[in-house]
Coordinates of C-alpha atoms in Angstrom, one line a residue:
M3 CA -31.0 -62.6 37.7
N4 CA -27.2 -62.5 38.4
M5 CA -25.6 -59.4 36.8
I6 CA -22.6 -61.3 35.3
L7 CA -25.1 -63.8 33.7
L8 CA -26.9 -60.9 32.1
L9 CA -23.6 -59.5 30.8
K10 CA -22.8 -62.8 29.2
L11 CA -26.3 -63.1 27.7
F12 CA -26.5 -59.6 26.3
P13 CA -23.1 -58.2 25.2
N14 CA -21.9 -54.7 24.4
Y15 CA -24.6 -52.0 24.5
C16 CA -27.0 -54.3 26.3
A17 CA -24.4 -55.0 29.0
R18 CA -23.9 -51.3 29.5
C19 CA -27.6 -50.8 29.8
F20 CA -28.1 -53.6 32.4
L21 CA -25.2 -52.3 34.5
S22 CA -26.8 -48.9 34.6
C23 CA -30.1 -50.3 36.0
R24 CA -30.1 -49.3 39.7
S25 CA -33.6 -48.1 40.5
L26 CA -35.9 -50.2 38.2
T27 CA -36.9 -53.7 38.9
M28 CA -34.8 -56.2 37.0
L29 CA -37.8 -57.3 34.9
L30 CA -38.6 -53.8 33.8
C31 CA -35.0 -53.1 33.3
T32 CA -34.6 -56.1 31.0
W33 CA -37.6 -55.0 28.9
V34 CA -36.3 -51.5 28.5
C35 CA -32.7 -52.6 27.6
L36 CA -34.0 -55.0 24.9
W37 CA -36.4 -52.4 23.5
V38 CA -33.9 -49.6 23.3
S39 CA -30.9 -51.4 21.9
G40 CA -32.4 -54.4 20.0
C41 CA -29.3 -56.1 21.2
Q42 CA -30.0 -59.7 20.3
T43 CA -30.7 -59.0 16.6
E44 CA -29.7 -55.6 15.3
S45 CA -26.5 -55.3 17.3
V46 CA -25.2 -58.7 16.2
E47 CA -26.1 -58.0 12.5
K48 CA -24.2 -54.7 12.6
E49 CA -21.2 -56.4 14.3
Q50 CA -21.1 -59.1 11.6
Q51 CA -21.3 -56.5 8.8
A52 CA -18.6 -54.3 10.4
S53 CA -16.3 -57.4 10.7
Q54 CA -16.8 -58.3 7.1
E55 CA -16.1 -54.8 5.9
A56 CA -13.0 -54.6 8.2
T57 CA -11.6 -57.9 6.8
R58 CA -12.1 -56.6 3.2
Q59 CA -10.3 -53.3 4.0
A60 CA -7.5 -55.0 5.8
S61 CA -6.8 -57.6 3.1
S62 CA -4.7 -55.3 0.9
G63 CA -2.2 -54.6 3.7
A64 CA -1.5 -51.2 2.2
P65 CA -1.7 -47.9 4.0
A66 CA -4.7 -45.8 3.1
D67 CA -2.8 -42.6 2.8
G68 CA 0.1 -44.1 0.7
I69 CA 2.7 -43.5 3.4
R70 CA 4.3 -46.8 4.1
P71 CA 5.9 -47.2 7.6
E72 CA 9.4 -48.6 7.6
F73 CA 11.7 -49.5 10.5
E74 CA 15.3 -50.7 10.5
D75 CA 16.8 -52.7 13.4
I76 CA 20.1 -51.0 14.4
W77 CA 20.9 -53.3 17.3
P78 CA 23.4 -55.4 15.4
E79 CA 25.4 -52.2 14.7
Q80 CA 25.9 -51.7 18.5
K81 CA 28.1 -54.8 18.9
L82 CA 26.6 -55.3 22.4
D83 CA 26.5 -58.6 24.1
F84 CA 23.2 -58.6 26.0
V85 CA 20.2 -60.9 26.0
Y86 CA 17.3 -61.1 28.5
R87 CA 17.5 -64.6 30.0
N88 CA 14.4 -66.2 31.5
G89 CA 15.9 -69.4 32.8
R90 CA 14.3 -71.8 30.3
D91 CA 17.5 -73.9 30.2
A92 CA 16.9 -74.9 33.8
N93 CA 13.9 -76.9 32.7
E94 CA 11.6 -75.8 35.5
L95 CA 8.7 -74.7 33.2
A96 CA 7.8 -72.0 35.7
I97 CA 5.2 -69.4 34.9
L98 CA 7.8 -66.8 35.9
E99 CA 9.6 -67.6 32.7
T100 CA 6.8 -66.3 30.6
L101 CA 6.7 -62.6 31.6
G102 CA 10.0 -61.5 30.0
G103 CA 11.6 -58.1 30.5
G104 CA 11.1 -54.5 29.8
T105 CA 13.0 -51.4 28.7
A106 CA 13.0 -47.8 29.9
I107 CA 14.0 -44.7 27.9
L108 CA 15.5 -41.7 29.8
D109 CA 18.2 -39.1 29.4
Y110 CA 20.0 -40.2 32.6
D111 CA 23.0 -37.9 32.3
R112 CA 21.2 -34.8 30.9
D113 CA 23.3 -34.5 27.8
G114 CA 20.3 -34.1 25.5
R115 CA 20.5 -37.6 24.1
L116 CA 18.0 -40.4 25.1
D117 CA 19.6 -43.5 26.7
L118 CA 18.3 -47.0 27.2
F119 CA 17.8 -49.4 30.1
Y120 CA 17.0 -53.1 29.8
T121 CA 16.2 -55.5 32.6
G122 CA 18.2 -58.7 32.7
G123 CA 15.9 -61.5 33.9
G124 CA 17.1 -64.5 35.9
T125 CA 17.3 -68.3 36.2
F126 CA 16.6 -71.1 38.7
E127 CA 19.0 -73.0 40.9
N128 CA 18.2 -75.6 43.6
K129 CA 14.5 -74.6 43.7
T130 CA 15.4 -70.9 44.2
T131 CA 15.6 -68.0 41.8
R132 CA 18.7 -66.0 40.9
G133 CA 18.9 -62.7 39.0
Y134 CA 20.9 -61.5 36.1
P135 CA 22.2 -58.0 35.8
S136 CA 20.3 -55.4 33.9
T137 CA 22.1 -53.1 31.4
L138 CA 22.3 -49.3 31.0
L139 CA 23.2 -48.1 27.5
R140 CA 24.4 -44.5 27.1
H141 CA 23.5 -42.8 23.7
T142 CA 26.8 -41.3 22.5
G143 CA 25.2 -39.8 19.4
Q144 CA 24.4 -40.9 15.8
L145 CA 22.3 -43.8 17.2
K146 CA 25.3 -45.4 18.8
F147 CA 25.0 -46.9 22.3
E148 CA 27.6 -48.0 24.8
D149 CA 27.3 -50.1 27.9
R150 CA 27.7 -47.9 31.0
T151 CA 26.2 -50.3 33.6
A152 CA 29.4 -50.7 35.6
Q153 CA 30.4 -47.1 35.4
A154 CA 26.9 -46.1 36.7
G155 CA 27.1 -48.6 39.6
M156 CA 24.1 -50.6 38.4
G157 CA 25.6 -54.1 38.4
L158 CA 23.4 -55.3 41.3
A159 CA 21.1 -58.3 40.4
A160 CA 19.3 -58.8 43.7
F161 CA 16.4 -60.8 42.2
Y162 CA 14.8 -62.1 39.0
S163 CA 13.9 -58.9 37.2
N164 CA 11.0 -58.2 34.9
G165 CA 9.9 -54.6 34.5
C166 CA 11.4 -51.0 34.8
S167 CA 10.0 -47.5 34.8
A168 CA 11.8 -44.1 34.8
G169 CA 10.5 -41.1 36.8
D170 CA 12.0 -38.1 38.7
Y171 CA 10.6 -39.0 42.1
D172 CA 12.7 -36.4 44.0
N173 CA 12.1 -33.5 41.5
D174 CA 15.9 -32.8 41.1
G175 CA 15.8 -32.9 37.3
F176 CA 17.4 -36.3 36.9
Q177 CA 15.2 -39.3 36.2
D178 CA 15.4 -42.2 38.6
L179 CA 14.5 -45.9 37.9
I180 CA 12.4 -48.6 39.5
V181 CA 13.2 -52.2 38.6
T182 CA 10.5 -54.8 39.4
G183 CA 10.5 -58.6 39.5
Y184 CA 10.1 -61.7 41.5
G185 CA 11.2 -61.2 45.1
G186 CA 11.6 -57.5 45.4
S187 CA 12.3 -54.2 43.6
I188 CA 15.2 -51.9 43.2
L189 CA 15.0 -48.2 43.3
W190 CA 17.9 -46.6 41.5
R191 CA 18.3 -43.0 42.6
N192 CA 20.0 -40.9 39.9
M193 CA 22.9 -39.0 41.6
G194 CA 23.2 -36.5 38.7
D195 CA 26.9 -37.4 38.0
G196 CA 26.3 -40.3 35.8
T197 CA 25.9 -42.8 38.6
F198 CA 22.9 -44.3 40.5
E199 CA 22.5 -45.3 44.1
E200 CA 20.4 -48.3 45.2
T201 CA 17.9 -46.9 47.8
S202 CA 14.9 -49.3 47.8
I203 CA 15.2 -50.5 51.4
D204 CA 15.7 -46.9 52.8
A205 CA 12.9 -45.7 50.5
G206 CA 10.5 -48.4 51.7
L207 CA 10.0 -50.1 48.3
R208 CA 11.6 -53.5 48.7
N209 CA 8.6 -55.2 50.3
C210 CA 6.8 -56.8 47.3
F211 CA 6.2 -60.3 46.2
W212 CA 6.2 -60.3 42.4
G213 CA 6.1 -56.9 40.8
S214 CA 5.5 -56.7 37.0
S215 CA 4.8 -53.3 35.5
A216 CA 5.2 -50.0 37.4
G217 CA 3.8 -46.5 36.8
W218 CA 4.9 -43.2 38.2
G219 CA 2.3 -40.4 38.7
D220 CA 1.1 -37.9 41.3
L221 CA -2.1 -39.5 42.5
N222 CA -2.7 -37.3 45.6
G223 CA -1.9 -33.9 44.0
D224 CA 1.0 -32.9 46.2
G225 CA 3.5 -32.4 43.3
L226 CA 5.4 -35.6 44.0
L227 CA 5.5 -38.7 41.9
D228 CA 3.9 -41.7 43.6
L229 CA 4.4 -45.3 42.4
Y230 CA 1.8 -47.9 41.3
L231 CA 3.2 -51.4 41.3
T232 CA 1.3 -54.2 39.7
Q233 CA 1.8 -57.7 41.1
Y234 CA 1.1 -60.9 39.2
S235 CA 0.4 -64.3 40.9
D236 CA 1.2 -66.5 43.9
W237 CA 3.5 -68.8 42.0
S238 CA 6.4 -70.2 44.1
F239 CA 8.4 -73.4 44.2
Q240 CA 5.9 -74.5 46.9
N241 CA 3.1 -73.8 44.5
H242 CA 4.6 -75.2 41.3
P243 CA 2.2 -77.7 39.7
E244 CA 2.9 -79.8 36.6
C245 CA 0.8 -78.8 33.6
H246 CA 0.2 -80.1 30.1
L247 CA -1.4 -77.4 27.9
T248 CA -0.8 -79.8 25.0
P249 CA -1.8 -83.3 26.0
G250 CA 1.1 -85.4 27.1
V251 CA 3.6 -82.5 26.8
P252 CA 4.8 -80.7 29.9
D253 CA 4.6 -77.0 29.6
V254 CA 4.3 -73.8 31.7
C255 CA 1.0 -73.6 33.6
S256 CA -1.7 -71.1 32.6
P257 CA -2.6 -68.2 34.9
H258 CA -5.7 -70.1 35.9
S259 CA -3.5 -72.4 38.0
F260 CA -2.7 -69.5 40.4
K261 CA -4.3 -66.9 42.5
G262 CA -3.7 -63.2 42.0
V263 CA -1.6 -61.0 44.2
R264 CA -2.8 -57.5 45.3
D265 CA -1.2 -54.5 43.6
L266 CA 0.7 -52.0 45.7
L267 CA 0.5 -48.2 45.8
F268 CA 3.2 -46.2 47.4
Y269 CA 2.8 -42.5 48.2
N270 CA 5.8 -40.2 48.1
R271 CA 6.6 -38.4 51.4
G272 CA 8.9 -35.9 49.7
D273 CA 11.9 -36.9 51.9
G274 CA 13.2 -39.7 49.7
T275 CA 10.9 -42.3 51.3
F276 CA 7.5 -43.8 50.4
Y277 CA 4.7 -45.4 52.4
D278 CA 2.3 -48.2 51.5
A279 CA -1.0 -46.4 50.6
S280 CA -2.7 -49.4 49.1
D281 CA -5.5 -49.5 51.8
E282 CA -5.7 -45.7 52.1
A283 CA -6.2 -45.3 48.4
G284 CA -8.7 -48.2 48.2
L285 CA -7.0 -50.9 46.0
V286 CA -9.1 -54.0 45.6
P287 CA -7.6 -57.5 46.3
E288 CA -5.9 -59.8 43.9
G289 CA -5.9 -59.1 40.1
K290 CA -2.9 -60.8 38.3
G291 CA -1.6 -57.4 37.1
L292 CA 0.6 -57.2 34.0
G293 CA 0.3 -53.7 32.5
V294 CA -0.6 -50.4 34.0
I295 CA -1.2 -46.8 32.8
L296 CA -1.7 -43.7 34.8
A297 CA -3.6 -41.0 32.8
D298 CA -6.5 -38.5 33.1
L299 CA -9.3 -40.6 31.6
D300 CA -12.2 -38.4 32.6
N301 CA -10.6 -35.0 31.9
D302 CA -10.9 -33.8 35.5
S303 CA -7.2 -32.9 35.9
D304 CA -6.2 -35.8 38.1
L305 CA -4.6 -39.1 37.4
D306 CA -6.7 -42.3 37.0
V307 CA -5.3 -45.8 36.8
Y308 CA -6.0 -48.6 34.4
V309 CA -4.6 -52.1 35.1
C310 CA -4.4 -55.0 32.7
N311 CA -5.0 -58.3 34.5
D312 CA -4.4 -61.8 33.2
A313 CA -7.6 -63.8 32.7
V314 CA -9.5 -61.8 35.2
E315 CA -11.4 -58.5 35.0
N316 CA -9.2 -55.4 34.3
F317 CA -9.3 -52.6 36.9
L318 CA -10.3 -49.0 36.2
Y319 CA -9.6 -46.7 39.2
L320 CA -11.1 -43.2 39.0
N321 CA -9.4 -40.7 41.3
D322 CA -11.3 -38.2 43.5
G323 CA -8.4 -35.7 43.2
Q324 CA -7.2 -36.4 46.7
G325 CA -5.7 -39.9 46.0
K326 CA -8.8 -41.9 46.8
L327 CA -9.4 -44.5 44.0
E328 CA -12.7 -46.1 43.1
E329 CA -12.6 -49.3 41.1
V330 CA -15.3 -49.0 38.4
G331 CA -14.1 -51.3 35.6
I332 CA -17.3 -53.3 35.2
I333 CA -19.7 -50.4 35.6
N334 CA -17.7 -48.2 33.2
G335 CA -17.3 -50.9 30.5
A336 CA -13.5 -51.4 30.6
A337 CA -13.1 -54.6 32.6
V338 CA -14.1 -57.2 30.0
D339 CA -14.6 -57.6 26.3
D340 CA -17.8 -57.2 24.3
R341 CA -18.9 -60.7 25.3
A342 CA -18.5 -59.8 29.0
T343 CA -15.5 -62.2 29.2
P344 CA -12.2 -61.3 31.0
N345 CA -9.2 -61.4 28.7
G346 CA -5.6 -62.3 29.1
S347 CA -4.5 -58.6 29.0
M348 CA -0.9 -57.6 28.9
G349 CA 0.1 -54.4 27.1
V350 CA -1.8 -51.1 27.4
D351 CA -1.7 -47.5 26.1
I352 CA -4.1 -44.7 25.4
M353 CA -4.9 -42.7 22.3
D354 CA -7.5 -40.4 20.9
Y355 CA -8.2 -42.6 17.9
N356 CA -11.3 -40.8 16.7
Q357 CA -10.0 -37.3 17.7
D358 CA -12.9 -36.3 19.9
G359 CA -10.6 -35.0 22.7
L360 CA -11.1 -38.1 24.9
S361 CA -8.5 -40.7 25.8
D362 CA -9.4 -44.2 24.5
L363 CA -7.9 -47.4 26.0
W364 CA -6.0 -49.8 23.8
V365 CA -5.2 -53.3 25.3
A366 CA -3.1 -56.1 23.8
N367 CA -4.6 -59.5 24.6
Y368 CA -4.0 -63.3 24.5
E369 CA -4.6 -65.6 21.6
K370 CA -8.2 -66.5 20.7
E371 CA -9.2 -63.0 22.0
A372 CA -9.6 -59.8 20.2
F373 CA -7.2 -57.0 21.0
A374 CA -9.4 -54.4 22.8
L375 CA -10.1 -50.9 21.8
Y376 CA -12.3 -49.2 24.4
R377 CA -13.8 -46.0 23.1
N378 CA -14.2 -43.2 25.7
D379 CA -17.7 -41.8 25.5
G380 CA -17.1 -39.2 28.2
D381 CA -16.7 -39.3 32.0
A382 CA -14.5 -42.4 31.6
Q383 CA -17.5 -44.5 30.2
F384 CA -16.0 -47.0 27.8
L385 CA -17.4 -49.1 25.0
H386 CA -15.6 -52.1 23.4
V387 CA -15.3 -51.1 19.7
S388 CA -12.7 -53.5 18.3
N389 CA -15.1 -55.0 15.8
D390 CA -16.5 -51.7 14.6
T391 CA -13.0 -50.2 14.0
G392 CA -11.4 -53.1 12.1
V393 CA -9.2 -54.3 14.9
T394 CA -10.7 -57.8 14.9
S395 CA -9.6 -58.3 11.3
I396 CA -6.0 -59.1 12.5
G397 CA -7.3 -62.4 13.7
T398 CA -6.8 -64.1 17.1
L399 CA -3.5 -65.9 16.8
F400 CA -1.3 -63.2 18.4
V401 CA -0.2 -63.1 22.0
G402 CA 0.3 -59.4 22.5
F403 CA 2.6 -57.7 25.0
G404 CA 4.3 -54.3 24.7
T405 CA 2.3 -51.8 22.7
V406 CA 2.6 -48.1 21.7
C407 CA 0.0 -45.8 20.2
A408 CA 1.7 -42.9 18.3
D409 CA 1.8 -41.0 15.0
F410 CA 4.7 -42.9 13.4
D411 CA 4.0 -41.6 9.9
L412 CA 3.2 -37.9 10.7
D413 CA -0.2 -38.0 9.1
G414 CA -2.0 -36.4 12.1
D415 CA -3.5 -39.5 13.8
E416 CA -2.2 -42.2 16.1
D417 CA -1.3 -45.7 14.9
V418 CA -0.6 -48.8 16.9
F419 CA 2.5 -51.0 17.3
V420 CA 2.5 -54.3 19.2
V421 CA 5.2 -56.8 19.9
N422 CA 4.1 -60.4 20.3
G423 CA 5.3 -63.8 21.4
H424 CA 3.7 -66.9 22.9
V425 CA 4.0 -67.9 26.6
A426 CA 3.5 -71.6 26.1
Y427 CA 6.4 -73.4 24.6
Y428 CA 4.3 -76.1 22.8
S429 CA 1.0 -74.4 21.9
L430 CA -1.1 -76.0 19.2
N431 CA -2.8 -72.7 18.3
S432 CA -0.1 -70.3 17.2
P433 CA 3.7 -70.2 17.0
F434 CA 6.1 -69.4 19.9
R435 CA 7.8 -66.6 18.0
Q436 CA 5.5 -64.1 16.4
K437 CA 5.7 -61.1 14.2
P438 CA 5.1 -57.6 15.4
L439 CA 1.9 -55.8 14.5
Y440 CA 1.5 -52.4 12.9
L441 CA -2.0 -51.1 12.7
E442 CA -2.5 -48.0 10.5
N443 CA -5.3 -45.6 11.6
H444 CA -7.3 -44.1 8.8
E445 CA -10.2 -42.0 9.9
G446 CA -10.8 -44.1 13.0
R447 CA -10.5 -47.5 11.3
F448 CA -7.4 -49.7 11.6
T449 CA -5.7 -51.7 8.9
Q450 CA -2.9 -54.2 9.5
I451 CA 0.2 -53.4 7.4
E452 CA 2.1 -56.4 6.1
F453 CA 5.9 -56.3 5.9
D454 CA 8.5 -58.2 3.8
E455 CA 10.3 -61.0 5.6
S456 CA 13.6 -59.2 5.1
S457 CA 12.3 -56.5 7.5
Y458 CA 12.4 -56.9 11.3
L459 CA 8.6 -56.4 11.3
G460 CA 8.3 -59.3 8.8
Q461 CA 10.1 -61.7 11.1
A462 CA 9.0 -63.6 14.2
H463 CA 10.4 -62.8 17.6
T464 CA 9.8 -63.3 21.3
G465 CA 8.5 -59.8 22.0
R466 CA 7.8 -58.5 25.5
G467 CA 8.8 -54.9 26.4
L468 CA 8.3 -51.9 24.1
A469 CA 8.9 -48.2 24.4
A470 CA 9.0 -45.2 21.9
A471 CA 11.2 -42.2 21.5
D472 CA 12.7 -40.0 18.8
F473 CA 16.4 -41.1 19.4
N474 CA 17.9 -39.1 16.6
D475 CA 15.6 -36.0 16.8
D476 CA 14.4 -36.3 13.2
G477 CA 10.7 -36.2 14.1
N478 CA 10.1 -39.9 13.3
L479 CA 9.4 -41.9 16.5
D480 CA 11.7 -44.9 17.0
L481 CA 11.2 -48.0 19.1
A482 CA 13.1 -50.0 21.7
V483 CA 12.1 -53.7 21.9
S484 CA 12.9 -56.2 24.7
N485 CA 12.8 -59.9 23.6
F486 CA 13.8 -62.9 25.7
S487 CA 16.3 -65.4 24.7
D488 CA 16.8 -63.2 21.6
P489 CA 18.7 -59.9 21.4
P490 CA 16.7 -56.7 21.9
A491 CA 16.0 -54.4 19.0
I492 CA 16.3 -50.7 18.4
L493 CA 14.0 -49.9 15.5
K494 CA 15.0 -46.7 13.7
N495 CA 11.9 -45.2 12.0
T496 CA 12.9 -44.7 8.3
T497 CA 9.4 -43.9 7.1
R498 CA 9.4 -41.5 4.1
T499 CA 7.0 -39.1 5.8
E500 CA 5.5 -36.0 4.1
G501 CA 4.3 -34.1 7.1
N502 CA 5.9 -31.9 9.8
W503 CA 6.1 -32.5 13.5
I504 CA 6.2 -30.9 17.0
S505 CA 7.7 -32.2 20.2
V506 CA 7.1 -30.7 23.6
R507 CA 9.0 -31.4 26.9
L508 CA 7.2 -30.2 30.0
I509 CA 9.1 -29.0 33.1
G510 CA 6.8 -28.9 36.1
I511 CA 7.2 -26.3 38.9
R512 CA 4.0 -26.6 41.0
S513 CA 3.3 -30.0 39.4
N514 CA 5.8 -32.9 39.4
R515 CA 8.9 -32.0 37.4
D516 CA 8.2 -34.7 34.7
G517 CA 4.7 -33.2 34.1
V518 CA 3.1 -36.7 34.4
G519 CA -0.7 -36.2 34.3
A520 CA -0.6 -33.1 32.0
R521 CA -3.0 -33.0 29.1
L522 CA -2.0 -31.1 26.0
V523 CA -4.3 -30.0 23.1
L524 CA -2.6 -28.9 19.9
H525 CA -4.7 -26.5 17.8
T526 CA -4.3 -26.9 14.1
S527 CA -6.2 -25.8 10.9
S528 CA -7.5 -29.3 10.5
G529 CA -8.7 -29.7 14.2
D530 CA -7.4 -30.4 17.6
Q531 CA -5.0 -33.2 18.6
M532 CA -4.9 -34.3 22.2
R533 CA -2.0 -36.0 24.0
Q534 CA -1.1 -36.8 27.6
V535 CA 2.1 -37.2 29.6
K536 CA 1.4 -40.7 30.9
G537 CA 2.8 -42.8 33.7
G538 CA 3.5 -46.4 33.0
S539 CA 1.9 -47.8 29.7
S540 CA 3.0 -50.5 27.3
Y541 CA 4.2 -53.6 29.2
L542 CA 7.1 -53.7 31.8
S543 CA 8.4 -50.5 30.1
S544 CA 8.4 -46.7 30.0
G545 CA 9.0 -44.5 27.0
D546 CA 10.1 -40.9 26.5
L547 CA 8.0 -38.4 28.3
R548 CA 8.2 -35.8 25.6
V549 CA 4.9 -35.3 23.8
H550 CA 4.9 -35.8 20.0
W551 CA 2.5 -34.8 17.2
G552 CA 2.6 -35.3 13.5
I553 CA 1.4 -32.4 11.4
P554 CA 0.0 -33.4 7.9
K555 CA 1.2 -31.6 4.9
G556 CA -0.5 -28.3 4.3
V557 CA -1.8 -28.1 7.9
T558 CA -0.9 -25.1 10.1
V559 CA -0.4 -25.0 13.8
N560 CA -2.3 -22.4 15.9
G561 CA -0.8 -23.1 19.3
V562 CA -1.2 -25.5 22.2
T563 CA -3.1 -25.5 25.5
V564 CA -1.5 -27.3 28.4
Y565 CA -3.6 -28.5 31.3
W566 CA -1.1 -29.0 34.1
P567 CA -1.7 -31.4 37.0
S568 CA -1.6 -28.4 39.4
G569 CA -4.7 -27.0 37.7
V570 CA -2.8 -24.3 35.8
Q571 CA -4.0 -23.8 32.3
Q572 CA -1.2 -22.6 29.9
E573 CA -1.9 -21.1 26.4
I574 CA 1.0 -21.1 24.0
K575 CA 0.3 -19.3 20.7
S576 CA 3.5 -20.1 18.9
L577 CA 5.5 -23.3 18.7
Q578 CA 8.6 -24.1 16.7
I579 CA 7.8 -26.6 13.9
N580 CA 10.1 -29.6 13.4
A581 CA 11.8 -29.0 16.7
M582 CA 11.6 -30.0 20.4
N583 CA 9.9 -27.2 22.5
S584 CA 10.6 -26.9 26.2
L585 CA 7.6 -25.5 28.2
L586 CA 8.1 -24.4 31.8
E587 CA 5.0 -24.5 34.0
P588 CA 3.9 -21.0 34.9
V589 CA 3.4 -20.2 38.6
S590 CA 0.1 -18.5 37.8
M591 CA -2.7 -18.8 35.3
S592 CA -1.0 -16.3 32.9
A593 CA 0.3 -17.8 29.7
D594 CA 4.0 -17.9 28.7
P595 CA 4.5 -15.9 25.5
S596 CA 6.7 -18.5 23.7
P597 CA 8.5 -21.8 24.4
E598 CA 12.1 -22.6 24.4
G599 CA 13.1 -24.6 21.3
S600 CA 16.0 -26.9 20.8

């Protein structure tokens, strides 16, 4: 019997069982799987009971611990004239219009304040595309931002832009930027004097068709950041069909109208240039990539890659430690949903939602699909648990894009934030503008928190990019949002928290300077909390690389263990509470006695 057919007939645990059958005959394997899991009866009944319980718990819309999250949009205070433009007014109804733009958070001038970058988008003229400039916003203090695009030399708009990602690829202490989009990419090298130099051609990174999200990370273990670049589809003006998603009403086409384009992987030579290692690393063809995250998913001290694909199976690449990637998404349970169906996957992040020390995968999906929480059961074996954890209680009307998993309320666990917005202009199923989602984690179950319509979170938007950072260093994580055709948002976290917090900035010596790929375990009196320094994540965006923990009231901290990408294990016994701690990678296995606080 065909393996995919078995997956569709027998979801979730049964699908995992069937996929593991290698040596038995299929008939014997089928009998064993059905006997062990009882998957056609018991599993379905349990899922229905869990869904009913999740709906009951979510109906109140109140946080279980009594700490209500609150966010205030301070973008109007900036008096900045910037909007991501997607070219809708040209009336082309191109699928390129649907992706939107992203945002990157970085301290580009090393003044201790986190700055912002937004991609600009583009439009259509005479059956060609044209780009709009992106914008660089310098944080001058007190949550005030000023446009420094011209002064930084970043006015170039070579193509229709979508995504951006910050990373120190030359290990000089100043973060650089990659900007992706339709028709190329721009690599902005940070010169360290407040300006950037465009180096994509010299660096060997211009040759891409349609780049969406990008993720920096050292995949081959040489201490240098490499670049994973997702590519979307084969749309062009020569492949631009007319579509009617609503009968009789022209609209943008669905992704099913196009073929996927293979992702690209560039390895860093260490001399300012990169080479295309897509074949060398083992990337599979096509995919329709939208979101990507680079993280250690099997706790073996090297970076793995997870790619969100649109309406086809997601990719899970496990790294052999030398930069050879094996795609195991189907076998390891992270490619499809619990009905063995590929989803329209956009935003992605990781979290340890059940605090077992393993990184779980969170994916924001399309309407009529459940947002996906894949529980990591060890060795990067994943199980779709959205129904069991209350995630499905949010319904299926949302079209999710940028997403962040973090402890926004300092209660010791990671919650979820998602920005949403439709891609079809005239959908019959759900509105074009959509509200953001806040999912509160309480002991491994998620509840949707409702917000008053006077709040940004209670209003509908055209959400796409999303990134998190503590802009004002008060311990509460803030958010930067990229909408299209609407102004961006800077969401100041005004939650009345009761706990404490710790922030850690890693400085790599043997590892890459950003510390991407490091795994950190905070030891507390109530148990361990695990975090990672990730490459990529969210959607078209990249957030602050500092690691953040919330410490519940009454809980004490007993130190942190850092597992560096180089293999060095660092033990820190004392950390400064309610402060940012800088940790320098030791050159040997000996532990540093104390961090540098700021």
